[in-house]
PDB file of C-alpha atoms and ligand atoms in Angstrom:
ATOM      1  CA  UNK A   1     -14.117  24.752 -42.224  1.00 92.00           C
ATOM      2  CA  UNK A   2     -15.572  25.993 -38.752  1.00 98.00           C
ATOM      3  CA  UNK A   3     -13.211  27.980 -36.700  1.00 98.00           C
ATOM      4  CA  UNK A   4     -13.324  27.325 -32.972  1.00 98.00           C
ATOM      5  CA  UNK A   5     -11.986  30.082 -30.319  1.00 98.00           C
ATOM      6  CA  UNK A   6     -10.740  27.894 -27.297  1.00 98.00           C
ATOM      7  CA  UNK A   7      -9.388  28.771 -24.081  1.00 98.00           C
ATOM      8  CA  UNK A   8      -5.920  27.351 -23.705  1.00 98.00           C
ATOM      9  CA  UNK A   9      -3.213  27.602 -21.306  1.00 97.00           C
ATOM     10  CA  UNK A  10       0.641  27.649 -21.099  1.00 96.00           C
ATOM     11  CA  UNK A  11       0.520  25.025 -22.624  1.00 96.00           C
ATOM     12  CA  UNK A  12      -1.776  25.648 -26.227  1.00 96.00           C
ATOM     13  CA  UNK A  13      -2.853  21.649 -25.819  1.00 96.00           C
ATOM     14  CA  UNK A  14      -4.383  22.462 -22.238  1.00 97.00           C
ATOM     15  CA  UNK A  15      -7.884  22.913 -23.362  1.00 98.00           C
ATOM     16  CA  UNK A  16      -9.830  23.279 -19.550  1.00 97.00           C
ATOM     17  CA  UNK A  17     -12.699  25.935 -20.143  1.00 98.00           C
ATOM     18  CA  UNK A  18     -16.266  23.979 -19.348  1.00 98.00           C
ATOM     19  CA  UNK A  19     -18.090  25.619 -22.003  1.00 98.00           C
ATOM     20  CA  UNK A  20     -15.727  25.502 -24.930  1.00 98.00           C
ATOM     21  CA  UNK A  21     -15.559  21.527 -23.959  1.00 98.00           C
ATOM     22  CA  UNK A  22     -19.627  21.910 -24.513  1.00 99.00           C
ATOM     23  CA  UNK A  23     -18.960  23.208 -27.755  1.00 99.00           C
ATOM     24  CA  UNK A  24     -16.751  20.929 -28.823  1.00 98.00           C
ATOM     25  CA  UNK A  25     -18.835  17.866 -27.786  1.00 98.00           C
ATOM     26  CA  UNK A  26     -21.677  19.421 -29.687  1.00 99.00           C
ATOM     27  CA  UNK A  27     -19.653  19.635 -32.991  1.00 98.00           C
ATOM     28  CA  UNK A  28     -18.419  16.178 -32.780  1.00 98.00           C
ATOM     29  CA  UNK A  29     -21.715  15.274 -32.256  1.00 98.00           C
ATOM     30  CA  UNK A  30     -23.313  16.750 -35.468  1.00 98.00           C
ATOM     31  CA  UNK A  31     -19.923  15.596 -37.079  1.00 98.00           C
ATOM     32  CA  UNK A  32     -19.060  18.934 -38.033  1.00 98.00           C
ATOM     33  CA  UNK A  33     -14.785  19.391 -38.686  1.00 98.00           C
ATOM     34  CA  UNK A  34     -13.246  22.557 -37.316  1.00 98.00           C
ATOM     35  CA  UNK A  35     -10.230  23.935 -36.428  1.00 98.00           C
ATOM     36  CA  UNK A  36      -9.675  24.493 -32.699  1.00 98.00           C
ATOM     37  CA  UNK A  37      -7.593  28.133 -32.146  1.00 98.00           C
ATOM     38  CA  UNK A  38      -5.994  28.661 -28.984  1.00 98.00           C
ATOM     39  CA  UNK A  39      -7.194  31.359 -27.196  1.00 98.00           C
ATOM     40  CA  UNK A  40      -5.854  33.307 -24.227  1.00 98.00           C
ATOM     41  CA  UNK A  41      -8.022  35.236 -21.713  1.00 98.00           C
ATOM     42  CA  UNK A  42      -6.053  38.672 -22.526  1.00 98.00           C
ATOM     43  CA  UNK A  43      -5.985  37.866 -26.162  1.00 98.00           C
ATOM     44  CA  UNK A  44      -9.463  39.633 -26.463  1.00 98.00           C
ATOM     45  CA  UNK A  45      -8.579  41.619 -30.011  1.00 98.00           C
ATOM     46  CA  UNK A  46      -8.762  38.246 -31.565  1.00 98.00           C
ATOM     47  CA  UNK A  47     -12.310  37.696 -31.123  1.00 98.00           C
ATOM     48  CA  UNK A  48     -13.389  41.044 -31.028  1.00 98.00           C
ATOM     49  CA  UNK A  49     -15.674  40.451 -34.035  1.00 98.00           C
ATOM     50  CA  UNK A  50     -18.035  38.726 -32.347  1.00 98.00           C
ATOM     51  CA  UNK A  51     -18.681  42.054 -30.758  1.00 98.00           C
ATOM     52  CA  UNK A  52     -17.955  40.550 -26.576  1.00 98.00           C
ATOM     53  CA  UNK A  53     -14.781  38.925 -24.639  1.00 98.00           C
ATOM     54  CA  UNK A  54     -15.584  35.408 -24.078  1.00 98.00           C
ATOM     55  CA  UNK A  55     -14.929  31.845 -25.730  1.00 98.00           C
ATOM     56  CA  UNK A  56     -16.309  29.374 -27.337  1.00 98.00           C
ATOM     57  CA  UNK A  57     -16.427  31.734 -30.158  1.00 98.00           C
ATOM     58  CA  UNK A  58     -17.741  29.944 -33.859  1.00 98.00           C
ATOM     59  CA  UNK A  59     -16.947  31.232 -36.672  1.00 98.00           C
ATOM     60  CA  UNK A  60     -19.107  29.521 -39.645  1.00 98.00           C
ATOM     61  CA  UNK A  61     -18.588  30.954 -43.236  1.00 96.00           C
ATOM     62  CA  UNK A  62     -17.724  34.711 -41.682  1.00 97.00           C
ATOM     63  CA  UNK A  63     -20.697  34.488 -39.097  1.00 98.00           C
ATOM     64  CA  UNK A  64     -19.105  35.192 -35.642  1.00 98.00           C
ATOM     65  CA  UNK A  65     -20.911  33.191 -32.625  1.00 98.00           C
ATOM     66  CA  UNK A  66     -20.545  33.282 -28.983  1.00 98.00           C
ATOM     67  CA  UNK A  67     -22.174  31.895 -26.195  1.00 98.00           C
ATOM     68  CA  UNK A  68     -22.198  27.733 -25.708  1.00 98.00           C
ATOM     69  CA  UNK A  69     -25.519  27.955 -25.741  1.00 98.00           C
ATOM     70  CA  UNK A  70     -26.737  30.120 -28.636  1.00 98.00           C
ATOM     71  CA  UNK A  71     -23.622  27.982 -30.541  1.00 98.00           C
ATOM     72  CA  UNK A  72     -25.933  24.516 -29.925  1.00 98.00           C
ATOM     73  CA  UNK A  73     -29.032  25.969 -30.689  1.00 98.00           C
ATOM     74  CA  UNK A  74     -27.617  27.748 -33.855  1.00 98.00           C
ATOM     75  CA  UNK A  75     -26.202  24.370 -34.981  1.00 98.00           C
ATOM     76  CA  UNK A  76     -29.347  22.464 -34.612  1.00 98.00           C
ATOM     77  CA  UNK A  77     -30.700  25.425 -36.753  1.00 98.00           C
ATOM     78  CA  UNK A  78     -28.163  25.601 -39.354  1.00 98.00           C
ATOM     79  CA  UNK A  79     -27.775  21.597 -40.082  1.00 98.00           C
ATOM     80  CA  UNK A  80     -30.625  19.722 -39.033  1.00 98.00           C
ATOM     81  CA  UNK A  81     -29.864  16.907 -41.096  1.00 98.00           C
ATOM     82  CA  UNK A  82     -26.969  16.621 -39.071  1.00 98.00           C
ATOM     83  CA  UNK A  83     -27.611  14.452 -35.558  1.00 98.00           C
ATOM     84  CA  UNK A  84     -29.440  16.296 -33.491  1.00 98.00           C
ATOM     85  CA  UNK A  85     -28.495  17.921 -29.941  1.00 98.00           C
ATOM     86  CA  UNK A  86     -31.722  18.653 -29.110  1.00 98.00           C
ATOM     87  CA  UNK A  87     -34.503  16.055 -30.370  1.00 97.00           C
ATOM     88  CA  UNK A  88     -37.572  17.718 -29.132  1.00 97.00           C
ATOM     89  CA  UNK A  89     -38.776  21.177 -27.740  1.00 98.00           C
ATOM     90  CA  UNK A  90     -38.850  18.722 -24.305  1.00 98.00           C
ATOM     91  CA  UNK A  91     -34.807  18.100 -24.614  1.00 98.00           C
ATOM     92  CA  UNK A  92     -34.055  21.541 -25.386  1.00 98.00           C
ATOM     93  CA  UNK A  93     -36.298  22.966 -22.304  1.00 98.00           C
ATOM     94  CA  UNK A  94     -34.999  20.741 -20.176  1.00 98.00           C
ATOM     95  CA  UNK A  95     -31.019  21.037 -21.083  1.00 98.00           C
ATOM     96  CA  UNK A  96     -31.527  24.425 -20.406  1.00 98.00           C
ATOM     97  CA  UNK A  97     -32.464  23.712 -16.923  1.00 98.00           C
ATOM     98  CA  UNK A  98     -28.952  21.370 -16.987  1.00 98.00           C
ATOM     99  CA  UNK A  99     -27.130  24.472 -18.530  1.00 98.00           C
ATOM    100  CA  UNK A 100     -28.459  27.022 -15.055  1.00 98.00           C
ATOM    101  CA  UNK A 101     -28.012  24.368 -12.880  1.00 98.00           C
ATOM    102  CA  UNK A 102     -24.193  23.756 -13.762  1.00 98.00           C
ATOM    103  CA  UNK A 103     -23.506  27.296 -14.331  1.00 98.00           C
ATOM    104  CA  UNK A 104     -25.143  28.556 -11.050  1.00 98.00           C
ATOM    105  CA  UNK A 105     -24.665  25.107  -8.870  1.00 98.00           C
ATOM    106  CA  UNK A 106     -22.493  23.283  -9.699  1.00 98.00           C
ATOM    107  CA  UNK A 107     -19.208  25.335 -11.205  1.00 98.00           C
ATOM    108  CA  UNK A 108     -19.233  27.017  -8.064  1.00 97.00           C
ATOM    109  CA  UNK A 109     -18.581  24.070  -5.704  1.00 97.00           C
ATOM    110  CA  UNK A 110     -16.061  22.984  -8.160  1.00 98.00           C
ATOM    111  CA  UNK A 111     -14.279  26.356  -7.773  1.00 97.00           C
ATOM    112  CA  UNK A 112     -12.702  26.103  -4.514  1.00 97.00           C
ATOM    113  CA  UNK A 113     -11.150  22.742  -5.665  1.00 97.00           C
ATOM    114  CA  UNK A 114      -9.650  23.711  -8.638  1.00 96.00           C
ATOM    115  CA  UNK A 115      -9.182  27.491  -8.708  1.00 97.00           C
ATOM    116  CA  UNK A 116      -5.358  27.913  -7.859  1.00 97.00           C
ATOM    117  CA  UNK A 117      -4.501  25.227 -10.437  1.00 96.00           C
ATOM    118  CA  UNK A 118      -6.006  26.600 -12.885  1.00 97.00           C
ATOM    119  CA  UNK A 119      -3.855  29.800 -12.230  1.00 97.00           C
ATOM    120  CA  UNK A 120      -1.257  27.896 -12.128  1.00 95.00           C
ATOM    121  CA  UNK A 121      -2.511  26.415 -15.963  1.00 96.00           C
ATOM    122  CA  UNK A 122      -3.000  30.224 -17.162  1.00 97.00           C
ATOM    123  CA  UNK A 123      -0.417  31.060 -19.587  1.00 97.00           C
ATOM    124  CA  UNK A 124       2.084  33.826 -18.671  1.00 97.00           C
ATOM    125  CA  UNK A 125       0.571  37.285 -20.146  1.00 97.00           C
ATOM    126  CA  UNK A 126      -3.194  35.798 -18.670  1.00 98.00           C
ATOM    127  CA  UNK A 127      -1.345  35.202 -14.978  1.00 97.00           C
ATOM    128  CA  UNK A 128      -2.391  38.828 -13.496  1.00 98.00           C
ATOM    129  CA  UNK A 129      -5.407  39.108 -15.673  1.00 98.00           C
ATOM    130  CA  UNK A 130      -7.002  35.595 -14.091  1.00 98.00           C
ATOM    131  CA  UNK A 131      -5.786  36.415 -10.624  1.00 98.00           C
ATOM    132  CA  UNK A 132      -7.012  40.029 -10.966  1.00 98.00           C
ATOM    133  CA  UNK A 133     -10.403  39.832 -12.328  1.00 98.00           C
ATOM    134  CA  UNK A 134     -11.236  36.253 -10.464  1.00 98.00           C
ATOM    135  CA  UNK A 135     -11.037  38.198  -7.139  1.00 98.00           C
ATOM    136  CA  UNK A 136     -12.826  41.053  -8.031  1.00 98.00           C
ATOM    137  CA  UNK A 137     -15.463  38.114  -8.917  1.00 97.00           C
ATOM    138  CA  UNK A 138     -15.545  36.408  -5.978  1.00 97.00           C
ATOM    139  CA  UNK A 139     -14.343  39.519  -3.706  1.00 97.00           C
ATOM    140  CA  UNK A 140     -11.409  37.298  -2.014  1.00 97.00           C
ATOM    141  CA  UNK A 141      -7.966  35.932  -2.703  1.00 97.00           C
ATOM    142  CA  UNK A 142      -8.106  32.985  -4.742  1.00 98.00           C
ATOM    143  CA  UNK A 143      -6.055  31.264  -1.891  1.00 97.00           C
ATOM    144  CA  UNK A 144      -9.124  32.142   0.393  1.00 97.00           C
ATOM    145  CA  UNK A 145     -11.482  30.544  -1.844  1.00 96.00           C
ATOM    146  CA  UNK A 146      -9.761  27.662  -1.791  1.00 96.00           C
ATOM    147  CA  UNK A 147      -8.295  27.498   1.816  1.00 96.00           C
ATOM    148  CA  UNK A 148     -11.333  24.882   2.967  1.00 92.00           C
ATOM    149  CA  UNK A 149     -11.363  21.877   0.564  1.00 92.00           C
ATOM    150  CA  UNK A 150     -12.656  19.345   2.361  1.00 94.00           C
ATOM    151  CA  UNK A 151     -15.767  21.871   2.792  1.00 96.00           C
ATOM    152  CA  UNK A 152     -15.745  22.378  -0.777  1.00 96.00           C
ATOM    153  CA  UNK A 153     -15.636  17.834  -1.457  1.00 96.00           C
ATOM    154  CA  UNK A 154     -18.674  17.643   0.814  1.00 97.00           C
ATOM    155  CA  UNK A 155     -20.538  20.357  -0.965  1.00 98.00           C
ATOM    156  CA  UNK A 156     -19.799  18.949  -3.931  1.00 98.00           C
ATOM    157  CA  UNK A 157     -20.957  15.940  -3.487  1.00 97.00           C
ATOM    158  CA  UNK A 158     -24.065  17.329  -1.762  1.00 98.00           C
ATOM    159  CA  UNK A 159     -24.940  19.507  -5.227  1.00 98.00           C
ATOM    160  CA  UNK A 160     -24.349  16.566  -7.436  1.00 98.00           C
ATOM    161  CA  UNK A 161     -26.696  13.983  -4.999  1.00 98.00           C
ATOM    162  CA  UNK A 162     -29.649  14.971  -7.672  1.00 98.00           C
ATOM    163  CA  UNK A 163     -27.112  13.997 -10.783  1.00 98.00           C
ATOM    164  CA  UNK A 164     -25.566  10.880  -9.268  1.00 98.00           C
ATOM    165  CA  UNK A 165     -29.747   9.717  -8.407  1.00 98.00           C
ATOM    166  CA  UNK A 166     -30.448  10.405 -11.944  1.00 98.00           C
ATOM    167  CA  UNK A 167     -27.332   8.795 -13.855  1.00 98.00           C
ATOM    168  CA  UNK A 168     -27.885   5.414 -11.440  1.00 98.00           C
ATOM    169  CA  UNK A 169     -31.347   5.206 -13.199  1.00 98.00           C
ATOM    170  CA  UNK A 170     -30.814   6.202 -16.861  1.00 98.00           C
ATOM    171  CA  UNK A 171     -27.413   5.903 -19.379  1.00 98.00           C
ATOM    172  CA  UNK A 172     -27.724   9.319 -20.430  1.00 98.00           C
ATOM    173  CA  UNK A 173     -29.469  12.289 -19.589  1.00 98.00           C
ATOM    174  CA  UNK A 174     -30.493  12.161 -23.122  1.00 98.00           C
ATOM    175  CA  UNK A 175     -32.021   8.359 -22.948  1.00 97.00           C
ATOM    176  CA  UNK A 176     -30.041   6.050 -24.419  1.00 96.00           C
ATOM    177  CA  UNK A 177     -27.838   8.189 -26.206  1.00 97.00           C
ATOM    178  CA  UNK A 178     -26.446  11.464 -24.931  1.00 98.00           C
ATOM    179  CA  UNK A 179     -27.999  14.715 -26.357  1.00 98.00           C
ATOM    180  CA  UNK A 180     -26.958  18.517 -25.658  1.00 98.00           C
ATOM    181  CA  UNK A 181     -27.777  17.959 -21.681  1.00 98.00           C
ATOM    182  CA  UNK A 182     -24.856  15.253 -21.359  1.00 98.00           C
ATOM    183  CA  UNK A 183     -22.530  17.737 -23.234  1.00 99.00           C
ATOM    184  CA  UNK A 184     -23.262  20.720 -20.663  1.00 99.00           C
ATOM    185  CA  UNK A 185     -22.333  18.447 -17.666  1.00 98.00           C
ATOM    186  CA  UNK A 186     -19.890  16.948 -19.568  1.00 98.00           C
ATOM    187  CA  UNK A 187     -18.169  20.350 -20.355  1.00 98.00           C
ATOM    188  CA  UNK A 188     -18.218  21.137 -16.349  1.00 98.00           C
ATOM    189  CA  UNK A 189     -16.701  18.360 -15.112  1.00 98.00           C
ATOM    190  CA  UNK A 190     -13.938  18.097 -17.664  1.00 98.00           C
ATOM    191  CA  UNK A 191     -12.930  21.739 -16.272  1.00 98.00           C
ATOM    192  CA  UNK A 192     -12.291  19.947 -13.258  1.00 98.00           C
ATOM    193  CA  UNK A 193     -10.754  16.909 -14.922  1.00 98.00           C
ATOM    194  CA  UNK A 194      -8.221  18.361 -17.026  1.00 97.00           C
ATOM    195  CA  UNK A 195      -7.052  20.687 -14.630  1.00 97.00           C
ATOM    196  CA  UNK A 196      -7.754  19.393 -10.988  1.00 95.00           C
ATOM    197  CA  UNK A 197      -4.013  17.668  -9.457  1.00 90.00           C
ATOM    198  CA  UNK A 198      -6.737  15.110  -8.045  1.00 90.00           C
ATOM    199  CA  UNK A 199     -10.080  13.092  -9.183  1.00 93.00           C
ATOM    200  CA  UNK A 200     -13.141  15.268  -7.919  1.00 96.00           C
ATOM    201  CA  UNK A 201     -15.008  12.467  -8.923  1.00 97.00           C
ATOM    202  CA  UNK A 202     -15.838   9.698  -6.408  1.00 96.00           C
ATOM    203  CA  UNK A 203     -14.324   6.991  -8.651  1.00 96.00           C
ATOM    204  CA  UNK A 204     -17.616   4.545  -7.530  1.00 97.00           C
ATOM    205  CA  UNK A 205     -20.163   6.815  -8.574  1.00 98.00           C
ATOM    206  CA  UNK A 206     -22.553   6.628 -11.044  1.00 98.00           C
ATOM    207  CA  UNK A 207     -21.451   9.999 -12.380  1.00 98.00           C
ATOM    208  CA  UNK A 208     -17.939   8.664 -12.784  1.00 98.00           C
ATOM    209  CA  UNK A 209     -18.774   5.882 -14.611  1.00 98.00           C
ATOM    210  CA  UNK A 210     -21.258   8.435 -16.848  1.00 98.00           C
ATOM    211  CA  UNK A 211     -18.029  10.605 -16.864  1.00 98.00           C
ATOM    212  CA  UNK A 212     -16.009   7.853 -18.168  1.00 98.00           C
ATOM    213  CA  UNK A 213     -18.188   6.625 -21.186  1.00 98.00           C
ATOM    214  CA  UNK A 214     -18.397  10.447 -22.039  1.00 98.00           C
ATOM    215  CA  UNK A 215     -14.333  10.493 -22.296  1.00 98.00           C
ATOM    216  CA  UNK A 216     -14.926   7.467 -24.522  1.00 98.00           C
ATOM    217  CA  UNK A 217     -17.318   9.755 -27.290  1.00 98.00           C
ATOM    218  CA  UNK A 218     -15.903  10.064 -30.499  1.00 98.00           C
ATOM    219  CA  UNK A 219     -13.400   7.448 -30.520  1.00 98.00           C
ATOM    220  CA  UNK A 220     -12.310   8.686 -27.092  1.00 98.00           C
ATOM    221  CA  UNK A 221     -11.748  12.273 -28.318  1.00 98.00           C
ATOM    222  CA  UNK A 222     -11.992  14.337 -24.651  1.00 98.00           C
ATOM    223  CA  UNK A 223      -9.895  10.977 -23.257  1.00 97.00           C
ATOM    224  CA  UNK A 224      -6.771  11.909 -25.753  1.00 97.00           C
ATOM    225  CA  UNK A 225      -7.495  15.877 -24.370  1.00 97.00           C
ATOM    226  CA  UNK A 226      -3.782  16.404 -22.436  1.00 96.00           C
ATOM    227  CA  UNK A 227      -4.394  17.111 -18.556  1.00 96.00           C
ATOM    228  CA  UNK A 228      -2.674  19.525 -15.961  1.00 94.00           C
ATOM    229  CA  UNK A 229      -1.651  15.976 -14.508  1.00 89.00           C
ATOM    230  CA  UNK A 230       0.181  14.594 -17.061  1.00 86.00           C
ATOM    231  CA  UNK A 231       1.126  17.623 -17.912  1.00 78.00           C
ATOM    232  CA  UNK A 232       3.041  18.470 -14.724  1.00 71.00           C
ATOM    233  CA  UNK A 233       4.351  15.126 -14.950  1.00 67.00           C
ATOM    234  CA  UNK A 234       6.095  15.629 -18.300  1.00 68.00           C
ATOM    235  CA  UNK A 235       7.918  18.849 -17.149  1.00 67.00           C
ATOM    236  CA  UNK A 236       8.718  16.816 -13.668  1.00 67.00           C
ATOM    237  CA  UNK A 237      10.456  13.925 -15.612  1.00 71.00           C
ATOM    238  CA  UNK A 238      12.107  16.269 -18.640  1.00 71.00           C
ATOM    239  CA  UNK A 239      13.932  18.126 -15.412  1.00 72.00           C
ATOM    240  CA  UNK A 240      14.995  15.024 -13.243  1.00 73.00           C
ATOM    241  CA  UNK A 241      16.099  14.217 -16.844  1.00 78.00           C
ATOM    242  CA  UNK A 242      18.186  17.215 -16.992  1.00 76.00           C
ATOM    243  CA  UNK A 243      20.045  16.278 -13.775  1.00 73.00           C
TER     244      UNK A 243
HETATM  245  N1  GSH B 301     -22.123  32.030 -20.973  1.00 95.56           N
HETATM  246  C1  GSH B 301     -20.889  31.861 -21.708  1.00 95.56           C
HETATM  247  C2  GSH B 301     -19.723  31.867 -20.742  1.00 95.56           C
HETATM  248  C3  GSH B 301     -18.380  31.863 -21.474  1.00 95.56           C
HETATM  249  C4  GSH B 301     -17.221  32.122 -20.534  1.00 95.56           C
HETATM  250  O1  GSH B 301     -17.369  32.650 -19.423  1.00 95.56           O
HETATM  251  N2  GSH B 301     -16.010  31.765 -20.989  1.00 95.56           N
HETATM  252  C5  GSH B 301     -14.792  32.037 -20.228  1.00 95.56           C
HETATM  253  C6  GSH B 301     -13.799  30.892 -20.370  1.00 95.56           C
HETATM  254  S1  GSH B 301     -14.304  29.506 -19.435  1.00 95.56           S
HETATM  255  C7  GSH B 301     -14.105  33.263 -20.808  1.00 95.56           C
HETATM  256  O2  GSH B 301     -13.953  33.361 -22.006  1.00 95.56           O
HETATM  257  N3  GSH B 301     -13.681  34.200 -19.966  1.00 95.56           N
HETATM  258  C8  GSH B 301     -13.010  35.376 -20.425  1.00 95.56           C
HETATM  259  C9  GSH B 301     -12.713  36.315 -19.301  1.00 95.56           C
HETATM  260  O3  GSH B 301     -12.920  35.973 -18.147  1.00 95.56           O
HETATM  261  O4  GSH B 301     -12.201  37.394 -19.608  1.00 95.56           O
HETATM  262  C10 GSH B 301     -20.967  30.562 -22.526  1.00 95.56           C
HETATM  263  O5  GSH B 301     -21.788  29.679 -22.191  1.00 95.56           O
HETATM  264  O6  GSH B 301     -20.260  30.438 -23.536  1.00 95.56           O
END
């Protein structure tokens, strides 16, 4: 069976990074079982074989893969018979247009919103790690980059005018059925979702309602995926219990 490499948190069923959610969306799409590992930032010696420091990692019969990315085109390559992610050189040329314009666009206005929960989601040994090498990133705090949020709402809804114009007009950015494109966004906003105390989402938009289907892929596998939310919740109500 595949082995997947995915980012977790203090809690292993906190599954938040965007592009092991593209990953994941791509192998339920081809149908393809695997077995989801969870993976902390620090916990680097585990996929040292794929010869770098970052998940989704794939392992497939002993072949180490990294990269979101490379991982969809590779399975298009290695089972074609299997549904498609990419139906035409078209589809592929334009996801990857979908995959700059999240990584370079959008994940940054969705930063300020949802960076300090997400160190609060960390698990322990990652805490100094994430707050560490984030700032050295960015070259602030991570309290300064989120110290303006209503800033950061307006640009976010500026960068996703394009999206929310597009996804009024068609289902899917793949047609009628979503392809590799709808995974990429996908992945980016489900960051957001499973971590962010809030919806980033303006709940009348056509991207939320895109969103939404998208949870319900799969017989609603990324809807089952725990949350920050709910997961706060559980801890709040096990220590009133405790009382
Ligand atoms: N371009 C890569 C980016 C992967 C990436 O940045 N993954 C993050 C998790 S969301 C990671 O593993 N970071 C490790 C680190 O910061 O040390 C892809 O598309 O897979």
């Amino acid at each position: 069976m595949l082995k997947l490499y995915d980012l977790a948190g203090r809690n292993p069923e906190l599954r938040f990074s965007p592009f092991c959610w593209r990953t994941k969306m791509a192998l339920r799409h081809k149908g393809l079982a695997f077995e989801s590992v969870p993976w902390r930032f620090t916990d680097k010696a585990a996929i040292a074989p794929s010869g770098q420091g970052r998940v989704p990692v794939l392992v497939d019969n002993g072949r180490w893969l990294h990269d979101s990315w490379r991982i969809a085109l590779y399975l298009d390559d290695h089972y074609p018979d299997l549904p498609r992610l990419f139906r035409s050189a078209g589809e592929r040329a334009a996801a990857r247009f979908i995959a700059d314009w999240c990584d370079l666009a959008l994940l940054p206005v969705l930063r300020p919103l949802i960076l300090l929960a997400c160190y609060d989601a960390v698990a322990d040994q990652d805490r100094r790690y994430f707050r560490e090498s984030r700032e050295k990133m960015l070259g602030r705090s991570l309290e300064a980059v989120c110290a303006e949020r209503t800033e950061a709402e307006q640009a976010l809804a500026r960068v996703l005018t394009p999206m929310e114009n597009t996804l009024g007009a068609v289902a899917h950015l793949g047609g009628d059925s979503p392809n590799y494109a709808d995974y990429i966004l996908f992945g980016s906003l489900q960051w957001a979702h499973v971590i962010s105390p809030k919806p980033v989402l303006d709940q009348a938009s056509a991207v939320s309602r895109w969103f939404e289907r998208m949870l319900g892929l799969f017989d609603g596998y990324a809807r089952e995926a725990p949350t920050l939310r709910e997961t706060m919740l559980v801890t709040a109500e096990r220590n009133l219990q405790a009382r």
